């Protein structure tokens, strides 16, 4: 408990200072401008990359869209700067998912938003988080709420859930900025068409495979697996920075043999060392399955749709789909 207090206190203090700073300057509306919005543009603050992608595609030039999680950073253990806490308060729209990033939940709970609660969009209201069962190691970090409750945050890896999120963001933007409603509706419809064809590619691409089991280091693919009839076996749990025990590694190696698995997947933001050692012992390949928690120069594609297609190709190769 002491650790939790020590870790939370500076965050709360930073939030208070940030909001006092915002209140001192709010009369001249410098907040949105300070965050990079041009005159006439909305400021949309998103918690991490897939929400940033959706917001940019729908809002186009009508908004400046930021992500609280920087490219290449781990979204699971996000800490916010005072400036970011202030941007959550200032933004015309905040898009986040509760129970995933405690720092964002705390900033929203403590300060709210200057424009009102309709300007805070919690995607978990539209796509409820699910518990995907035993996911490897127990997470004993008391500060990791998703780990404690075992709720899987990775809803964006299911294109159907991305469609629901797109519709929710579109409706909220219509309400906040009705002058540009026609543009938002058209852009959202275009994105939904792309997401539907991505879903169709996954359905046909994974329909006939030699096996349904796949092994990944971090358990990010529960929603994707459920949607397309796959079985995810994860080495660690929902948080990517958990160290697996030797017992868990032995268990996973046994499962790999049982199911004739060809590939141990790892992800772009995390060291491939665990995957390589498991694969090496069994003479298997390693490959990337990207949880799309950020786009970097290492990503196999420059946006959500492109990386989802790379993930499909990797799954088809690993599971020998025809
Ligand atoms: Zn993750």
mmCIF file of N, CA and C and ligand atoms in Angstrom, residues 76 154 218 220 238 240 293, ligand 1:
data_model
loop_
_atom_site.group_PDB
_atom_site.id
_atom_site.type_symbol
_atom_site.label_atom_id
_atom_site.label_comp_id
_atom_site.label_asym_id
_atom_site.label_seq_id
_atom_site.Cartn_x
_atom_site.Cartn_y
_atom_site.Cartn_z
ATOM 1 N N UNK A 76 0.885 0.583 -21.604
ATOM 2 C CA UNK A 76 0.406 -0.059 -20.371
ATOM 3 C C UNK A 76 0.814 0.697 -19.119
ATOM 4 N N UNK A 154 -7.168 -4.909 -24.975
ATOM 5 C CA UNK A 154 -6.779 -4.827 -26.398
ATOM 6 C C UNK A 154 -7.928 -4.957 -27.387
ATOM 7 N N UNK A 218 3.093 -11.487 -25.217
ATOM 8 C CA UNK A 218 2.162 -10.671 -24.415
ATOM 9 C C UNK A 218 0.742 -10.971 -24.897
ATOM 10 N N UNK A 220 -2.044 -10.020 -26.027
ATOM 11 C CA UNK A 220 -2.766 -8.868 -26.571
ATOM 12 C C UNK A 220 -3.864 -9.276 -27.555
ATOM 13 N N UNK A 238 -1.302 -10.053 -19.485
ATOM 14 C CA UNK A 238 -1.798 -8.884 -20.205
ATOM 15 C C UNK A 238 -0.780 -7.750 -20.260
ATOM 16 N N UNK A 240 2.923 -6.382 -20.910
ATOM 17 C CA UNK A 240 4.050 -6.896 -21.685
ATOM 18 C C UNK A 240 5.357 -6.983 -20.911
ATOM 19 N N UNK A 293 0.143 -0.913 -30.472
ATOM 20 C CA UNK A 293 0.025 0.051 -29.375
ATOM 21 C C UNK A 293 0.777 1.326 -29.719
HETATM 22 ZN ZN1 LIG B 1 -0.869 -4.531 -24.580
#
